[in-house]
């Protein structure tokens, strides 16, 4: 194993606004974009939808899922139009990140505010995925234990939860060395396939539970699961909205995905088609998982459909579903982490362009692989990304609460990132006049989503504090 300076591969320092020719070849297609979107959207959130439907009831649950799907698709359309910014001197400017688009359209102050929410959202997803992965690994061990010893056996493994999180963190340290979004297609394709597999298994198990000869009935009610009192029910309803909000929006990675697309046709046309297909597919799975899960378990619907042990048999199928979740989240974690890595590394490269620790790459020859494959390594990248993964893993170990964490993250990011900034950029880009009908509709839409987001945040924070105190 040889390490040497890689002088033949100069360090590329992308400018803040990359013009016609990106430093990376854009070869993405409609289907690669769909794969990236599904990887980013169908994740931990789908596992909580049965519980959210149970809290909202047979009318409120499906209606909320469809409503959030509509908001997500509208947000995607608005953002897709913002990818190319007209510039009289240099021609169209490609805006390949969310915060960059906000800066160009709305100014530096809005970019700072936006950046806070973007990075909270990206970091939060990493925390949530670490929690879910550990829960799924524990569920596999519990499933095998129940199979051997019976359903009444004590199969907790709760004391090993932190070890599972550490294991996930170690794997992510290695995966985090993937250079950038343009090198992640294989990871996204595998993750997207895994998401379909475990969502289908969850759907199938719930449907089988409904048709079971001993329980052949549809559980649940219009009002949803009962609570200790009205106050507790209100908090749970708000928290359920936060869980659904977490499941959908992918606005913070949309422009990164769009920047991978080749043209012609125009990137925004391909992105809109990809968004429509991806949102339609995910909504179908979300409705099926949420509704069938609630129909199968009614008031006893678990917070996590596949790890709450509403299902015990066939144990191998439950194991397979949880293994697919783990494989999917390994890739999805990187989809949401790469924008953070890019932002930190670009800032350091621009600030210290002569520092060899930051800018120098080294070739690592791996003799065990065919042809002696050479991997390019950068000391700053290795240290920075490793530190990030360690911090995320540590926070997840302190707050290992699935539904509550998802609710807080969904509520925090939903209105500002999926609604407010896309609406404001659309108004400026299309030069919509104040107090006209389009202006009123967009602002009214934004205000309604703000109220929903605030209610979801209050309910989720209340649930998180309550879980920590218990």
Short mmCIF file of N, CA and C in Angstrom, two decimals, residues 76-206:
data_model
loop_
_atom_site.label_atom_id
_atom_site.label_comp_id
_atom_site.label_asym_id
_atom_site.label_seq_id
_atom_site.Cartn_x
_atom_site.Cartn_y
_atom_site.Cartn_z
N UNK A 76 -41.05 22.02 -5.21
CA UNK A 76 -40.07 21.53 -6.17
C UNK A 76 -40.17 22.28 -7.49
N UNK A 77 -41.38 22.57 -7.94
CA UNK A 77 -41.57 23.30 -9.19
C UNK A 77 -41.01 24.72 -9.08
N UNK A 78 -41.30 25.38 -7.95
CA UNK A 78 -40.80 26.75 -7.76
C UNK A 78 -39.28 26.79 -7.73
N UNK A 79 -38.67 25.83 -7.04
CA UNK A 79 -37.21 25.81 -6.94
C UNK A 79 -36.55 25.45 -8.26
N UNK A 80 -37.16 24.54 -9.02
CA UNK A 80 -36.59 24.14 -10.31
C UNK A 80 -36.43 25.34 -11.24
N UNK A 81 -37.38 26.26 -11.18
CA UNK A 81 -37.32 27.46 -12.02
C UNK A 81 -36.21 28.41 -11.60
N UNK A 82 -35.71 28.25 -10.37
CA UNK A 82 -34.70 29.17 -9.86
C UNK A 82 -33.28 28.71 -10.16
N UNK A 83 -33.11 27.55 -10.78
CA UNK A 83 -31.77 26.99 -11.00
C UNK A 83 -30.90 27.89 -11.87
N UNK A 84 -31.45 28.43 -12.94
CA UNK A 84 -30.70 29.34 -13.82
C UNK A 84 -31.08 30.78 -13.52
N UNK A 85 -30.10 31.58 -13.15
CA UNK A 85 -30.33 32.99 -12.87
C UNK A 85 -29.82 33.82 -14.04
N UNK A 86 -30.67 34.65 -14.66
CA UNK A 86 -30.23 35.44 -15.82
C UNK A 86 -29.21 36.51 -15.43
N UNK A 87 -28.13 36.56 -16.19
CA UNK A 87 -27.09 37.55 -15.96
C UNK A 87 -26.74 38.18 -17.31
N UNK A 88 -26.91 39.49 -17.44
CA UNK A 88 -26.72 40.17 -18.72
C UNK A 88 -25.28 40.08 -19.21
N UNK A 89 -24.32 40.04 -18.29
CA UNK A 89 -22.91 40.06 -18.67
C UNK A 89 -22.36 38.67 -18.97
N UNK A 90 -22.71 37.71 -18.13
CA UNK A 90 -22.10 36.38 -18.24
C UNK A 90 -23.05 35.29 -18.75
N UNK A 91 -24.30 35.64 -18.99
CA UNK A 91 -25.26 34.62 -19.38
C UNK A 91 -25.85 33.95 -18.15
N UNK A 92 -26.67 32.92 -18.33
CA UNK A 92 -27.32 32.27 -17.19
C UNK A 92 -26.31 31.70 -16.19
N UNK A 93 -26.55 31.96 -14.92
CA UNK A 93 -25.69 31.45 -13.85
C UNK A 93 -26.36 30.23 -13.23
N UNK A 94 -25.61 29.15 -13.12
CA UNK A 94 -26.14 27.93 -12.50
C UNK A 94 -26.03 28.05 -10.98
N UNK A 95 -27.13 27.89 -10.31
CA UNK A 95 -27.16 27.94 -8.85
C UNK A 95 -27.27 26.51 -8.34
N UNK A 96 -26.15 25.95 -7.92
CA UNK A 96 -26.13 24.52 -7.62
C UNK A 96 -26.25 24.19 -6.14
N UNK A 97 -26.75 25.12 -5.35
CA UNK A 97 -27.08 24.82 -3.95
C UNK A 97 -28.21 25.72 -3.50
N UNK A 98 -28.94 25.28 -2.51
CA UNK A 98 -30.11 26.00 -2.03
C UNK A 98 -29.71 27.36 -1.47
N UNK A 99 -28.70 27.38 -0.60
CA UNK A 99 -28.30 28.65 0.03
C UNK A 99 -27.75 29.63 -1.00
N UNK A 100 -27.08 29.11 -2.02
CA UNK A 100 -26.55 29.97 -3.07
C UNK A 100 -27.69 30.66 -3.83
N UNK A 101 -28.77 29.91 -4.10
CA UNK A 101 -29.93 30.48 -4.79
C UNK A 101 -30.58 31.57 -3.95
N UNK A 102 -30.69 31.33 -2.65
CA UNK A 102 -31.29 32.34 -1.77
C UNK A 102 -30.45 33.61 -1.76
N UNK A 103 -29.12 33.46 -1.75
CA UNK A 103 -28.25 34.65 -1.75
C UNK A 103 -28.43 35.47 -3.02
N UNK A 104 -28.48 34.81 -4.17
CA UNK A 104 -28.58 35.51 -5.43
C UNK A 104 -29.93 36.22 -5.56
N UNK A 105 -31.00 35.56 -5.16
CA UNK A 105 -32.33 36.13 -5.34
C UNK A 105 -32.73 37.08 -4.20
N UNK A 106 -32.38 36.71 -2.96
CA UNK A 106 -32.91 37.43 -1.79
C UNK A 106 -31.86 38.19 -0.99
N UNK A 107 -30.58 37.98 -1.27
CA UNK A 107 -29.56 38.74 -0.58
C UNK A 107 -28.85 37.97 0.51
N UNK A 108 -27.76 38.57 1.01
CA UNK A 108 -26.88 37.91 1.97
C UNK A 108 -27.57 37.61 3.30
N UNK A 109 -28.37 38.55 3.82
CA UNK A 109 -29.03 38.33 5.11
C UNK A 109 -29.96 37.14 5.07
N UNK A 110 -30.74 37.05 4.00
CA UNK A 110 -31.63 35.90 3.87
C UNK A 110 -30.84 34.61 3.71
N UNK A 111 -29.68 34.70 3.07
CA UNK A 111 -28.87 33.50 2.92
C UNK A 111 -28.40 32.99 4.29
N UNK A 112 -28.04 33.90 5.18
CA UNK A 112 -27.60 33.50 6.51
C UNK A 112 -28.72 32.79 7.26
N UNK A 113 -29.92 33.40 7.21
CA UNK A 113 -31.07 32.79 7.88
C UNK A 113 -31.38 31.42 7.26
N UNK A 114 -31.38 31.39 5.94
CA UNK A 114 -31.63 30.15 5.23
C UNK A 114 -30.59 29.09 5.59
N UNK A 115 -29.33 29.51 5.64
CA UNK A 115 -28.26 28.57 5.95
C UNK A 115 -28.43 27.91 7.30
N UNK A 116 -28.91 28.68 8.27
CA UNK A 116 -29.15 28.12 9.61
C UNK A 116 -30.15 26.98 9.52
N UNK A 117 -31.28 27.22 8.83
CA UNK A 117 -32.31 26.18 8.72
C UNK A 117 -31.85 25.01 7.86
N UNK A 118 -31.12 25.30 6.78
CA UNK A 118 -30.64 24.23 5.91
C UNK A 118 -29.73 23.29 6.68
N UNK A 119 -28.76 23.87 7.39
CA UNK A 119 -27.79 23.01 8.05
C UNK A 119 -28.38 22.34 9.29
N UNK A 120 -29.34 22.97 9.95
CA UNK A 120 -30.05 22.30 11.03
C UNK A 120 -30.79 21.08 10.46
N UNK A 121 -31.43 21.29 9.30
CA UNK A 121 -32.16 20.19 8.67
C UNK A 121 -31.25 19.06 8.24
N UNK A 122 -30.13 19.39 7.60
CA UNK A 122 -29.20 18.36 7.14
C UNK A 122 -28.58 17.61 8.31
N UNK A 123 -28.19 18.35 9.33
CA UNK A 123 -27.61 17.71 10.52
C UNK A 123 -28.65 16.86 11.22
N UNK A 124 -29.88 17.38 11.30
CA UNK A 124 -30.95 16.64 11.94
C UNK A 124 -31.27 15.33 11.26
N UNK A 125 -31.22 15.32 9.93
CA UNK A 125 -31.46 14.08 9.19
C UNK A 125 -30.40 13.04 9.55
N UNK A 126 -29.15 13.49 9.64
CA UNK A 126 -28.08 12.56 10.03
C UNK A 126 -28.32 11.97 11.40
N UNK A 127 -28.78 12.81 12.34
CA UNK A 127 -29.09 12.33 13.69
C UNK A 127 -30.23 11.32 13.65
N UNK A 128 -31.31 11.66 12.93
CA UNK A 128 -32.46 10.78 12.84
C UNK A 128 -32.10 9.45 12.22
N UNK A 129 -31.30 9.47 11.15
CA UNK A 129 -30.94 8.23 10.47
C UNK A 129 -30.04 7.36 11.33
N UNK A 130 -29.21 7.99 12.15
CA UNK A 130 -28.39 7.21 13.08
C UNK A 130 -29.26 6.50 14.11
N UNK A 131 -30.27 7.21 14.62
CA UNK A 131 -31.20 6.61 15.59
C UNK A 131 -31.96 5.45 14.97
N UNK A 132 -32.49 5.67 13.77
CA UNK A 132 -33.30 4.64 13.12
C UNK A 132 -32.47 3.41 12.79
N UNK A 133 -31.25 3.62 12.31
CA UNK A 133 -30.40 2.47 11.98
C UNK A 133 -30.14 1.61 13.20
N UNK A 134 -29.82 2.24 14.32
CA UNK A 134 -29.58 1.48 15.55
C UNK A 134 -30.84 0.73 15.97
N UNK A 135 -32.00 1.37 15.82
CA UNK A 135 -33.26 0.73 16.17
C UNK A 135 -33.52 -0.49 15.30
N UNK A 136 -33.19 -0.38 14.01
CA UNK A 136 -33.41 -1.50 13.08
C UNK A 136 -32.48 -2.67 13.37
N UNK A 137 -31.23 -2.38 13.69
CA UNK A 137 -30.29 -3.46 14.04
C UNK A 137 -30.77 -4.18 15.30
N UNK A 138 -31.24 -3.39 16.27
CA UNK A 138 -31.78 -3.99 17.50
C UNK A 138 -33.02 -4.82 17.20
N UNK A 139 -33.85 -4.34 16.26
CA UNK A 139 -35.06 -5.06 15.91
C UNK A 139 -34.75 -6.42 15.28
N UNK A 140 -33.66 -6.48 14.49
CA UNK A 140 -33.27 -7.76 13.90
C UNK A 140 -32.88 -8.76 14.99
N UNK A 141 -32.11 -8.31 15.97
CA UNK A 141 -31.72 -9.18 17.08
C UNK A 141 -32.94 -9.62 17.89
N UNK A 142 -33.86 -8.68 18.13
CA UNK A 142 -35.06 -9.02 18.90
C UNK A 142 -35.95 -10.00 18.15
N UNK A 143 -36.06 -9.80 16.83
CA UNK A 143 -36.88 -10.70 16.02
C UNK A 143 -36.36 -12.13 16.10
N UNK A 144 -35.04 -12.29 15.97
CA UNK A 144 -34.45 -13.63 16.07
C UNK A 144 -34.63 -14.21 17.46
N UNK A 145 -34.54 -13.36 18.48
CA UNK A 145 -34.73 -13.81 19.86
C UNK A 145 -36.16 -14.28 20.09
N UNK A 146 -37.15 -13.52 19.61
CA UNK A 146 -38.55 -13.92 19.75
C UNK A 146 -38.83 -15.22 19.00
N UNK A 147 -38.17 -15.40 17.86
CA UNK A 147 -38.36 -16.62 17.09
C UNK A 147 -37.86 -17.84 17.85
N UNK A 148 -36.74 -17.68 18.55
CA UNK A 148 -36.16 -18.80 19.30
C UNK A 148 -36.87 -19.05 20.62
N UNK A 149 -37.24 -17.97 21.34
CA UNK A 149 -37.72 -18.13 22.71
C UNK A 149 -39.21 -17.87 22.88
N UNK A 150 -39.89 -17.40 21.84
CA UNK A 150 -41.31 -17.10 21.97
C UNK A 150 -41.56 -15.61 22.12
N UNK A 151 -42.82 -15.22 21.82
CA UNK A 151 -43.15 -13.80 21.81
C UNK A 151 -43.19 -13.16 23.19
N UNK A 152 -43.26 -13.96 24.23
CA UNK A 152 -43.32 -13.42 25.59
C UNK A 152 -41.95 -13.34 26.25
N UNK A 153 -40.92 -13.67 25.51
CA UNK A 153 -39.57 -13.64 26.08
C UNK A 153 -39.10 -12.20 26.27
N UNK A 154 -38.13 -12.03 27.16
CA UNK A 154 -37.54 -10.71 27.38
C UNK A 154 -36.39 -10.53 26.40
N UNK A 155 -36.67 -9.82 25.32
CA UNK A 155 -35.66 -9.61 24.27
C UNK A 155 -35.52 -8.10 24.06
N UNK A 156 -34.76 -7.46 24.91
CA UNK A 156 -34.69 -6.00 24.88
C UNK A 156 -33.55 -5.48 24.00
N UNK A 157 -32.32 -5.80 24.36
CA UNK A 157 -31.12 -5.31 23.69
C UNK A 157 -31.01 -3.78 23.75
N UNK A 158 -31.76 -3.17 24.66
CA UNK A 158 -31.71 -1.72 24.76
C UNK A 158 -30.36 -1.21 25.21
N UNK A 159 -29.64 -2.04 25.97
CA UNK A 159 -28.33 -1.61 26.45
C UNK A 159 -27.28 -1.57 25.35
N UNK A 160 -27.60 -2.16 24.19
CA UNK A 160 -26.65 -2.20 23.08
C UNK A 160 -26.92 -1.11 22.04
N UNK A 161 -27.92 -0.27 22.27
CA UNK A 161 -28.32 0.73 21.29
C UNK A 161 -27.16 1.65 20.91
N UNK A 162 -26.39 2.08 21.92
CA UNK A 162 -25.27 2.97 21.64
C UNK A 162 -24.18 2.29 20.82
N UNK A 163 -24.00 0.99 21.03
CA UNK A 163 -23.00 0.27 20.25
C UNK A 163 -23.40 0.22 18.76
N UNK A 164 -24.70 0.06 18.52
CA UNK A 164 -25.17 0.03 17.14
C UNK A 164 -24.99 1.39 16.47
N UNK A 165 -25.22 2.45 17.22
CA UNK A 165 -25.00 3.79 16.67
C UNK A 165 -23.53 4.02 16.35
N UNK A 166 -22.67 3.54 17.23
CA UNK A 166 -21.23 3.68 16.99
C UNK A 166 -20.81 2.90 15.74
N UNK A 167 -21.38 1.71 15.55
CA UNK A 167 -21.08 0.91 14.38
C UNK A 167 -21.50 1.64 13.10
N UNK A 168 -22.69 2.22 13.12
CA UNK A 168 -23.18 2.99 11.98
C UNK A 168 -22.25 4.18 11.71
N UNK A 169 -21.81 4.84 12.77
CA UNK A 169 -20.92 5.98 12.63
C UNK A 169 -19.58 5.60 12.00
N UNK A 170 -19.04 4.47 12.39
CA UNK A 170 -17.77 4.01 11.82
C UNK A 170 -17.90 3.77 10.32
N UNK A 171 -19.00 3.13 9.91
CA UNK A 171 -19.22 2.87 8.48
C UNK A 171 -19.36 4.19 7.73
N UNK A 172 -20.06 5.16 8.33
CA UNK A 172 -20.25 6.45 7.67
C UNK A 172 -18.95 7.23 7.53
N UNK A 173 -18.02 7.02 8.42
CA UNK A 173 -16.71 7.67 8.30
C UNK A 173 -16.05 7.27 6.98
N UNK A 174 -16.15 6.00 6.63
CA UNK A 174 -15.56 5.53 5.37
C UNK A 174 -16.37 6.00 4.17
N UNK A 175 -17.71 5.91 4.24
CA UNK A 175 -18.55 6.34 3.12
C UNK A 175 -18.44 7.84 2.89
N UNK A 176 -18.15 8.58 3.93
CA UNK A 176 -18.07 10.04 3.82
C UNK A 176 -16.89 10.50 2.96
N UNK A 177 -15.97 9.61 2.67
CA UNK A 177 -14.85 9.99 1.82
C UNK A 177 -15.22 10.02 0.34
N UNK A 178 -16.48 9.65 0.01
CA UNK A 178 -16.97 9.82 -1.36
C UNK A 178 -16.84 11.29 -1.73
N UNK A 179 -16.16 11.64 -2.83
CA UNK A 179 -15.83 13.04 -3.11
C UNK A 179 -17.01 14.00 -3.12
N UNK A 180 -18.08 13.68 -3.88
CA UNK A 180 -19.16 14.64 -4.01
C UNK A 180 -20.39 13.96 -4.58
N UNK A 181 -21.45 14.75 -4.79
CA UNK A 181 -22.73 14.26 -5.30
C UNK A 181 -22.57 13.52 -6.63
N UNK A 182 -21.65 13.98 -7.47
CA UNK A 182 -21.51 13.42 -8.80
C UNK A 182 -20.93 12.01 -8.77
N UNK A 183 -20.39 11.58 -7.64
CA UNK A 183 -19.83 10.24 -7.52
C UNK A 183 -20.73 9.30 -6.72
N UNK A 184 -21.99 9.68 -6.54
CA UNK A 184 -22.85 8.93 -5.64
C UNK A 184 -24.00 8.20 -6.32
N UNK A 185 -24.01 8.13 -7.65
CA UNK A 185 -25.14 7.52 -8.33
C UNK A 185 -25.35 6.07 -7.88
N UNK A 186 -24.25 5.30 -7.80
CA UNK A 186 -24.38 3.89 -7.43
C UNK A 186 -24.98 3.75 -6.03
N UNK A 187 -24.59 4.68 -5.12
CA UNK A 187 -25.10 4.62 -3.75
C UNK A 187 -26.59 4.96 -3.72
N UNK A 188 -27.00 5.93 -4.53
CA UNK A 188 -28.41 6.32 -4.57
C UNK A 188 -29.28 5.24 -5.20
N UNK A 189 -28.77 4.59 -6.23
CA UNK A 189 -29.55 3.52 -6.87
C UNK A 189 -29.79 2.37 -5.90
N UNK A 190 -28.74 1.94 -5.21
CA UNK A 190 -28.89 0.87 -4.22
C UNK A 190 -29.85 1.28 -3.12
N UNK A 191 -29.71 2.51 -2.63
CA UNK A 191 -30.57 2.99 -1.55
C UNK A 191 -32.02 3.09 -1.99
N UNK A 192 -32.26 3.54 -3.23
CA UNK A 192 -33.63 3.64 -3.73
C UNK A 192 -34.27 2.27 -3.84
N UNK A 193 -33.51 1.27 -4.31
CA UNK A 193 -34.04 -0.09 -4.39
C UNK A 193 -34.40 -0.61 -3.00
N UNK A 194 -33.53 -0.37 -2.04
CA UNK A 194 -33.78 -0.82 -0.67
C UNK A 194 -35.05 -0.17 -0.10
N UNK A 195 -35.26 1.10 -0.43
CA UNK A 195 -36.44 1.80 0.09
C UNK A 195 -37.72 1.16 -0.43
N UNK A 196 -37.73 0.77 -1.70
CA UNK A 196 -38.89 0.10 -2.26
C UNK A 196 -39.11 -1.26 -1.59
N UNK A 197 -38.02 -1.97 -1.33
CA UNK A 197 -38.14 -3.30 -0.75
C UNK A 197 -38.76 -3.24 0.64
N UNK A 198 -38.20 -2.39 1.53
CA UNK A 198 -38.74 -2.40 2.90
C UNK A 198 -40.10 -1.74 2.99
N UNK A 199 -40.38 -0.74 2.15
CA UNK A 199 -41.72 -0.16 2.15
C UNK A 199 -42.74 -1.19 1.68
N UNK A 200 -42.37 -1.99 0.69
CA UNK A 200 -43.27 -3.03 0.18
C UNK A 200 -43.48 -4.12 1.22
N UNK A 201 -42.42 -4.48 1.93
CA UNK A 201 -42.55 -5.50 2.98
C UNK A 201 -43.47 -5.01 4.09
N UNK A 202 -43.26 -3.76 4.53
CA UNK A 202 -44.13 -3.20 5.56
C UNK A 202 -45.58 -3.17 5.12
N UNK A 203 -45.79 -2.78 3.87
CA UNK A 203 -47.14 -2.77 3.31
C UNK A 203 -47.73 -4.17 3.28
N UNK A 204 -46.93 -5.13 2.81
CA UNK A 204 -47.42 -6.51 2.71
C UNK A 204 -47.74 -7.12 4.06
N UNK A 205 -46.88 -6.87 5.06
CA UNK A 205 -47.13 -7.42 6.40
C UNK A 205 -48.40 -6.82 7.02
N UNK A 206 -48.58 -5.50 6.81
CA UNK A 206 -49.79 -4.87 7.34
C UNK A 206 -51.04 -5.41 6.66
#
